[in-house]
Amino acid sequence: GCMELFHMTDIIPLIGVPYPPSGRSSYNIPCPCCDDSLRKKHLNINLQKDVFRCPRCGFSGGVFDLYAQYTGISRDSVRDALVARLDVQGEIPKSKVQKITAVQECPPTDIDTRHATYSVLLSKLSLASDHRENLLSRGLSPEEIQRLGYKTTPVVGMAAVAKQLQAEGYYLAGVPGFYRKKESGQWTFIQPQRGMLIPVRDVEGRIQGLQIRRDNATRRKFRWVSSAEDRDGKPLLDGCRALGWVHIAGPLRSVVILIEGPMKADIVHFLTGQTVIAVAGVNSLSQLEPVLFSLREHGVEKIMTAFDMDFLVNPHVQNGYDNLVRLLADTGFAYGTYIWDPAYNGLDDYVWKYCVQGASPQ
């Protein structure tokens, strides 16, 4: 039989669940099926017998079942996936192994898990004084900066932080930014260029993903925190790609403003009290459609777009804007566009100058 090729201890690091306390052959973790918080730990994993069981909801099985649950692949494909990932030699014919390409990337895990992991990660980081000054100069208050959870990118020691998160019971598999080192198999977090980490939140305020505002970038200042591949484009082990999540700042009202960039949305919301939603860019609308349907259900009637003034002259952006307007019309919203003095490229600059500092509009 092949089952005994694989043990619970082989797959625990692959699926990113907490490690057993040292010396213990049986331990409990939050049940993925019925525990709604990480403080509850109903799922028992037995390392000696290679089985697991939750007495609360009855979810149980062996190594393959647990792996299928956490990776979302079908149970029939688990064996091949494990052979590829663990590079098992032995009774599996060579020709069979050649055909299987290693599963390098994890699909994103669910929103509650990402939110829990990111929240604790950010709580362990700090905001550098130059970043704080930058945010204050844009009109945010110290309390708002604290509430938004912006932090400076970590400099060192991410493997230690990752280990700490796992020990505290947080999941890292399927959370963009985390991946495993090829040599040691240890989980760690990407080392981006220095910048500010910006939480991108859903309608309930949960962190879906993080953006980074890079300090010394002239083009593409904002990037997603993603761990699908390294800077040279080589795939990272068990990394996870960010999706173009839509950010929502403020409680929903019947009219919302649609803007480019989560940070800008946070600033405009704080300065005006308006509900602001943000796409990462006018050409990344893949995640917008499902969000629009949920906005309809929440009673939103009108969407005012307020993209940077340069979209008026940039043909590349213009095309995306046309697609956006079509999408708004198709999903049944009334829509309009805010236009302001083009001397201020972004609505955040304009609002800060006129609404807050009291200059008289041109």
Short mmCIF file of C-alpha atoms in Angstrom, two decimals:
data_model
loop_
_atom_site.label_atom_id
_atom_site.label_comp_id
_atom_site.label_asym_id
_atom_site.label_seq_id
_atom_site.Cartn_x
_atom_site.Cartn_y
_atom_site.Cartn_z
CA GLY A 1 0.00 0.00 0.00
CA CYS A 2 0.99 3.58 -0.57
CA MET A 3 -0.87 5.27 2.27
CA GLU A 4 1.98 4.71 4.72
CA LEU A 5 4.30 6.69 2.43
CA PHE A 6 2.71 9.84 3.81
CA HIS A 7 2.28 10.88 7.40
CA MET A 8 0.52 13.76 9.15
CA THR A 9 3.94 15.20 9.98
CA ASP A 10 4.72 15.38 6.22
CA ILE A 11 1.66 17.41 5.34
CA ILE A 12 1.38 19.76 8.35
CA PRO A 13 4.02 22.16 6.98
CA LEU A 14 2.49 21.93 3.49
CA ILE A 15 -1.00 23.02 4.49
CA GLY A 16 0.19 25.68 6.91
CA VAL A 17 -1.65 24.50 10.01
CA PRO A 18 -0.08 24.98 13.44
CA TYR A 19 2.73 22.60 14.40
CA PRO A 20 2.28 20.14 17.29
CA PRO A 21 3.76 21.19 20.64
CA SER A 22 7.10 19.41 20.91
CA GLY A 23 6.92 15.83 22.10
CA ARG A 24 3.15 15.59 21.67
CA SER A 25 1.71 12.96 19.34
CA SER A 26 -1.84 14.26 19.65
CA TYR A 27 -2.94 17.91 19.66
CA ASN A 28 -5.84 20.19 18.78
CA ILE A 29 -6.22 22.95 16.19
CA PRO A 30 -9.21 25.08 15.13
CA CYS A 31 -11.61 22.93 13.12
CA PRO A 32 -11.88 24.29 9.55
CA CYS A 33 -15.49 23.11 9.37
CA CYS A 34 -17.08 24.28 12.59
CA ASP A 35 -14.81 26.51 14.69
CA ASP A 36 -15.57 30.14 13.99
CA SER A 37 -12.60 31.56 15.89
CA LEU A 38 -8.96 30.61 16.30
CA ARG A 39 -9.42 30.41 20.06
CA LYS A 40 -11.64 27.36 19.61
CA LYS A 41 -9.69 24.20 18.88
CA HIS A 42 -11.95 21.21 18.36
CA LEU A 43 -10.05 19.32 15.67
CA ASN A 44 -7.78 16.67 17.10
CA ILE A 45 -4.80 15.49 15.04
CA ASN A 46 -3.26 12.17 16.03
CA LEU A 47 0.26 11.89 14.67
CA GLN A 48 0.76 8.29 15.77
CA LYS A 49 -2.30 6.95 13.99
CA ASP A 50 -2.19 9.54 11.15
CA VAL A 51 -5.86 10.42 11.63
CA PHE A 52 -7.87 13.47 12.68
CA ARG A 53 -11.32 13.99 14.12
CA CYS A 54 -13.57 16.78 15.33
CA PRO A 55 -15.96 15.52 18.03
CA ARG A 56 -18.09 18.65 17.56
CA CYS A 57 -19.01 18.35 13.88
CA GLY A 58 -17.76 14.88 13.00
CA PHE A 59 -15.20 15.98 10.38
CA SER A 60 -12.63 13.16 10.34
CA GLY A 61 -10.32 11.11 8.18
CA GLY A 62 -6.71 10.45 7.29
CA VAL A 63 -3.73 12.27 5.79
CA PHE A 64 -5.27 12.60 2.30
CA ASP A 65 -8.59 13.93 3.61
CA LEU A 66 -6.90 16.63 5.66
CA TYR A 67 -4.72 17.65 2.74
CA ALA A 68 -7.72 17.83 0.40
CA GLN A 69 -9.66 19.97 2.89
CA TYR A 70 -6.91 22.61 3.23
CA THR A 71 -5.76 22.80 -0.38
CA GLY A 72 -9.17 22.57 -1.99
CA ILE A 73 -8.05 19.88 -4.44
CA SER A 74 -10.06 16.70 -4.88
CA ARG A 75 -9.14 13.70 -2.78
CA ASP A 76 -8.33 11.70 -5.90
CA SER A 77 -5.58 14.14 -6.85
CA VAL A 78 -3.96 14.28 -3.43
CA ARG A 79 -1.59 11.37 -3.88
CA ASP A 80 -0.13 12.76 -7.10
CA ALA A 81 0.16 16.23 -5.59
CA LEU A 82 2.01 14.88 -2.56
CA VAL A 83 4.32 12.76 -4.69
CA ALA A 84 5.22 15.90 -6.61
CA ARG A 85 5.58 18.16 -3.60
CA LEU A 86 7.46 15.75 -1.38
CA ASP A 87 9.42 14.26 -4.27
CA VAL A 88 8.84 10.74 -3.00
CA GLN A 89 10.93 8.01 -4.58
CA GLY A 90 10.22 4.34 -4.23
CA GLU A 91 7.30 2.34 -5.42
CA ILE A 92 5.90 4.99 -7.76
CA PRO A 93 7.18 4.35 -11.28
CA LYS A 94 9.52 7.11 -12.54
CA SER A 95 7.46 7.75 -15.69
CA LYS A 96 4.47 8.57 -13.49
CA VAL A 97 6.45 11.10 -11.43
CA GLN A 98 7.71 12.90 -14.51
CA LYS A 99 4.18 13.71 -15.62
CA ILE A 100 3.26 15.43 -12.40
CA THR A 101 4.32 19.02 -12.16
CA ALA A 102 4.86 20.27 -8.65
CA VAL A 103 2.03 22.26 -7.14
CA GLN A 104 3.83 25.52 -6.50
CA GLU A 105 1.06 27.94 -5.71
CA CYS A 106 -1.67 27.90 -3.07
CA PRO A 107 -5.05 29.39 -3.95
CA PRO A 108 -6.02 32.21 -1.54
CA THR A 109 -7.62 30.89 1.64
CA ASP A 110 -10.93 32.27 2.96
CA ILE A 111 -11.36 35.93 3.97
CA ASP A 112 -11.68 35.31 7.74
CA THR A 113 -8.42 33.38 7.81
CA ARG A 114 -6.58 36.04 5.77
CA HIS A 115 -7.99 38.77 7.99
CA ALA A 116 -6.91 37.01 11.19
CA THR A 117 -3.37 36.36 9.93
CA TYR A 118 -2.85 39.84 8.46
CA SER A 119 -4.23 41.55 11.59
CA VAL A 120 -1.76 39.78 13.84
CA LEU A 121 1.10 40.28 11.37
CA LEU A 122 0.43 44.04 11.26
CA SER A 123 0.17 44.20 15.06
CA LYS A 124 3.77 42.95 15.22
CA LEU A 125 5.04 45.69 12.86
CA SER A 126 5.44 49.42 13.40
CA LEU A 127 5.01 52.60 11.37
CA ALA A 128 8.23 54.54 10.70
CA SER A 129 8.23 58.26 11.49
CA ASP A 130 8.70 59.34 7.85
CA HIS A 131 5.65 57.28 6.87
CA ARG A 132 3.63 58.74 9.74
CA GLU A 133 4.59 62.27 8.67
CA ASN A 134 3.60 61.50 5.08
CA LEU A 135 0.13 60.34 6.18
CA LEU A 136 -0.37 63.33 8.50
CA SER A 137 0.58 65.69 5.66
CA ARG A 138 -2.22 64.16 3.55
CA GLY A 139 -4.80 65.08 6.15
CA LEU A 140 -5.16 61.89 8.22
CA SER A 141 -5.29 62.18 12.02
CA PRO A 142 -3.07 60.13 14.35
CA GLU A 143 -6.19 58.22 15.54
CA GLU A 144 -7.24 57.44 11.97
CA ILE A 145 -3.73 56.24 11.05
CA GLN A 146 -3.87 53.91 14.03
CA ARG A 147 -7.37 52.68 13.09
CA LEU A 148 -6.44 52.04 9.44
CA GLY A 149 -3.54 49.80 10.50
CA TYR A 150 -0.92 51.10 8.04
CA LYS A 151 2.57 49.80 8.85
CA THR A 152 6.10 50.04 7.45
CA THR A 153 7.35 46.98 5.55
CA PRO A 154 9.32 44.61 7.77
CA VAL A 155 13.08 44.80 7.38
CA VAL A 156 14.33 41.52 8.81
CA GLY A 157 13.36 38.46 10.77
CA MET A 158 10.28 37.44 8.80
CA ALA A 159 10.94 33.73 9.26
CA ALA A 160 10.84 34.30 13.02
CA VAL A 161 7.58 36.27 12.74
CA ALA A 162 6.07 33.54 10.53
CA LYS A 163 7.07 30.90 13.08
CA GLN A 164 5.51 32.96 15.86
CA LEU A 165 2.26 33.32 13.90
CA GLN A 166 2.12 29.57 13.34
CA ALA A 167 2.85 28.84 16.98
CA GLU A 168 -0.02 31.15 17.94
CA GLY A 169 -2.35 29.13 15.72
CA TYR A 170 -2.59 31.33 12.61
CA TYR A 171 -2.63 29.89 9.10
CA LEU A 172 -0.06 31.01 6.53
CA ALA A 173 -0.90 28.79 3.54
CA GLY A 174 -3.05 30.70 1.05
CA VAL A 175 -2.27 34.12 2.58
CA PRO A 176 -0.56 36.26 -0.11
CA GLY A 177 2.90 37.35 1.02
CA PHE A 178 3.76 34.09 2.81
CA TYR A 179 5.69 31.24 1.21
CA ARG A 180 8.09 28.47 2.23
CA LYS A 181 11.86 28.59 1.81
CA LYS A 182 13.02 25.90 -0.62
CA GLU A 183 16.04 24.86 1.48
CA SER A 184 14.44 24.52 4.92
CA GLY A 185 10.72 24.33 4.13
CA GLN A 186 10.20 27.05 6.76
CA TRP A 187 7.45 29.60 6.24
CA THR A 188 8.48 33.23 5.76
CA PHE A 189 7.16 36.49 4.29
CA ILE A 190 8.32 38.33 1.15
CA GLN A 191 11.03 40.98 1.48
CA PRO A 192 9.64 43.86 -0.56
CA GLN A 193 11.38 47.17 -1.17
CA ARG A 194 10.82 49.58 1.72
CA GLY A 195 7.40 51.13 1.77
CA MET A 196 4.09 51.31 3.55
CA LEU A 197 1.71 48.37 3.95
CA ILE A 198 -1.92 49.28 3.30
CA PRO A 199 -4.72 46.92 4.35
CA VAL A 200 -7.35 46.42 1.63
CA ARG A 201 -10.66 45.80 3.40
CA ASP A 202 -14.04 44.36 2.45
CA VAL A 203 -17.50 45.68 3.32
CA GLU A 204 -17.21 44.24 6.84
CA GLY A 205 -13.80 45.82 7.40
CA ARG A 206 -11.91 42.53 7.08
CA ILE A 207 -8.44 42.62 5.53
CA GLN A 208 -8.57 40.81 2.18
CA GLY A 209 -5.01 41.57 1.15
CA LEU A 210 -2.26 44.16 1.51
CA GLN A 211 -0.94 46.73 -0.88
CA ILE A 212 2.49 48.26 -0.57
CA ARG A 213 3.26 51.88 -1.40
CA ARG A 214 6.89 51.79 -2.40
CA ASP A 215 9.08 54.65 -1.14
CA ASN A 216 11.29 55.24 -4.13
CA ALA A 217 9.15 54.16 -7.03
CA THR A 218 8.25 56.57 -9.79
CA ARG A 219 6.17 54.12 -11.82
CA ARG A 220 3.83 51.59 -10.24
CA LYS A 221 4.15 53.08 -6.80
CA PHE A 222 1.46 50.75 -5.44
CA ARG A 223 1.81 46.99 -5.67
CA TRP A 224 0.00 44.02 -4.22
CA VAL A 225 1.73 41.98 -1.55
CA SER A 226 1.92 38.66 -3.37
CA SER A 227 4.12 35.61 -2.99
CA ALA A 228 3.45 33.68 -6.18
CA GLU A 229 6.93 34.41 -7.54
CA ASP A 230 10.18 36.14 -6.62
CA ARG A 231 11.53 39.32 -8.25
CA ASP A 232 12.99 37.32 -11.13
CA GLY A 233 9.64 35.70 -11.83
CA LYS A 234 10.61 32.28 -10.46
CA PRO A 235 7.76 30.56 -8.60
CA LEU A 236 7.99 30.55 -4.81
CA LEU A 237 7.18 27.35 -2.93
CA ASP A 238 3.57 27.33 -1.70
CA GLY A 239 3.28 31.06 -2.32
CA CYS A 240 -0.01 32.75 -3.02
CA ARG A 241 -1.02 35.33 -5.62
CA ALA A 242 -3.02 38.40 -4.65
CA LEU A 243 -6.29 38.98 -6.50
CA GLY A 244 -7.38 42.52 -7.44
CA TRP A 245 -9.49 42.97 -4.32
CA VAL A 246 -11.84 45.96 -4.06
CA HIS A 247 -11.35 48.17 -0.99
CA ILE A 248 -14.26 49.75 0.88
CA ALA A 249 -13.80 52.77 3.17
CA GLY A 250 -16.74 53.80 5.35
CA PRO A 251 -20.23 52.41 5.96
CA LEU A 252 -22.32 51.97 2.80
CA ARG A 253 -24.74 54.72 1.75
CA SER A 254 -26.99 55.14 -1.24
CA VAL A 255 -24.27 57.04 -3.14
CA VAL A 256 -20.65 55.86 -3.13
CA ILE A 257 -17.53 57.27 -4.74
CA LEU A 258 -15.38 54.91 -6.83
CA ILE A 259 -11.71 55.82 -6.93
CA GLU A 260 -8.37 54.29 -7.90
CA GLY A 261 -6.22 53.14 -4.98
CA PRO A 262 -7.10 52.02 -1.43
CA MET A 263 -4.94 54.67 0.27
CA LYS A 264 -6.63 57.46 -1.65
CA ALA A 265 -10.03 55.99 -0.70
CA ASP A 266 -9.10 55.98 3.00
CA ILE A 267 -8.02 59.64 2.81
CA VAL A 268 -11.08 60.87 0.89
CA HIS A 269 -13.38 58.97 3.26
CA PHE A 270 -11.71 60.50 6.31
CA LEU A 271 -11.77 64.05 4.93
CA THR A 272 -15.34 64.00 3.56
CA GLY A 273 -17.20 61.27 5.45
CA GLN A 274 -18.32 59.84 2.09
CA THR A 275 -18.31 56.11 1.42
CA VAL A 276 -15.43 55.42 -0.97
CA ILE A 277 -14.66 52.18 -2.77
CA ALA A 278 -11.38 51.62 -4.58
CA VAL A 279 -10.16 49.39 -7.36
CA ALA A 280 -6.41 48.85 -7.68
CA GLY A 281 -6.56 50.40 -11.15
CA VAL A 282 -9.09 51.16 -13.83
CA ASN A 283 -7.73 48.20 -15.81
CA SER A 284 -8.08 45.70 -12.95
CA LEU A 285 -11.81 45.22 -12.66
CA SER A 286 -12.01 41.42 -12.30
CA GLN A 287 -13.10 41.54 -8.65
CA LEU A 288 -15.42 44.52 -9.06
CA GLU A 289 -18.44 42.77 -10.55
CA PRO A 290 -19.26 40.54 -7.55
CA VAL A 291 -18.73 43.54 -5.25
CA LEU A 292 -21.16 45.63 -7.31
CA PHE A 293 -23.87 42.99 -6.91
CA SER A 294 -23.37 42.99 -3.14
CA LEU A 295 -23.49 46.83 -3.10
CA ARG A 296 -26.87 46.63 -4.85
CA GLU A 297 -28.11 44.28 -2.13
CA HIS A 298 -26.90 46.74 0.51
CA GLY A 299 -29.03 49.49 -1.06
CA VAL A 300 -26.37 51.46 -2.95
CA GLU A 301 -28.07 53.28 -5.86
CA LYS A 302 -25.51 55.56 -7.42
CA ILE A 303 -21.78 55.34 -8.04
CA MET A 304 -19.75 58.46 -8.74
CA THR A 305 -16.40 57.75 -10.35
CA ALA A 306 -13.49 59.98 -9.35
CA PHE A 307 -10.40 58.66 -11.07
CA ASP A 308 -7.28 60.77 -11.29
CA MET A 309 -7.55 63.57 -13.82
CA ASP A 310 -4.90 61.99 -16.03
CA PHE A 311 -7.43 59.41 -17.26
CA LEU A 312 -8.86 62.17 -19.42
CA VAL A 313 -5.67 62.23 -21.49
CA ASN A 314 -4.37 58.67 -21.13
CA PRO A 315 -5.81 56.37 -23.84
CA HIS A 316 -4.73 53.23 -21.97
CA VAL A 317 -6.79 54.34 -18.98
CA GLN A 318 -9.64 55.62 -21.17
CA ASN A 319 -10.30 52.13 -22.49
CA GLY A 320 -10.54 50.71 -18.96
CA TYR A 321 -12.82 53.57 -18.02
CA ASP A 322 -15.20 52.73 -20.89
CA ASN A 323 -15.33 49.12 -19.67
CA LEU A 324 -16.04 50.33 -16.16
CA VAL A 325 -18.95 52.56 -17.25
CA ARG A 326 -20.39 49.63 -19.20
CA LEU A 327 -20.08 47.43 -16.10
CA LEU A 328 -21.87 50.03 -13.94
CA ALA A 329 -24.66 50.33 -16.49
CA ASP A 330 -24.98 46.54 -16.82
CA THR A 331 -25.25 46.07 -13.06
CA GLY A 332 -28.01 48.69 -12.94
CA PHE A 333 -26.41 51.63 -11.15
CA ALA A 334 -26.94 55.30 -11.82
CA TYR A 335 -23.45 56.77 -12.27
CA GLY A 336 -21.67 60.02 -12.81
CA THR A 337 -18.16 61.42 -12.78
CA TYR A 338 -16.64 64.02 -10.51
CA ILE A 339 -14.49 66.51 -12.37
CA TRP A 340 -12.26 68.99 -10.54
CA ASP A 341 -9.46 71.43 -11.20
CA PRO A 342 -6.92 69.37 -13.21
CA ALA A 343 -4.11 71.16 -11.35
CA TYR A 344 -4.91 68.59 -8.67
CA ASN A 345 -4.51 65.17 -10.19
CA GLY A 346 -6.25 63.19 -7.45
CA LEU A 347 -9.51 63.86 -5.61
CA ASP A 348 -7.62 63.40 -2.33
CA ASP A 349 -5.33 66.37 -3.16
CA TYR A 350 -8.28 68.51 -4.23
CA VAL A 351 -10.43 67.74 -1.19
CA TRP A 352 -7.51 68.34 1.18
CA LYS A 353 -6.81 71.73 -0.40
CA TYR A 354 -10.36 73.06 -0.71
CA CYS A 355 -12.65 71.28 1.70
CA VAL A 356 -10.22 71.09 4.56
CA GLN A 357 -7.64 73.83 4.28
CA GLY A 358 -10.28 76.27 3.11
CA ALA A 359 -8.78 77.59 -0.11
CA SER A 360 -11.39 78.99 -2.49
CA PRO A 361 -11.98 76.67 -5.48
CA GLN A 362 -10.91 78.00 -8.86
#
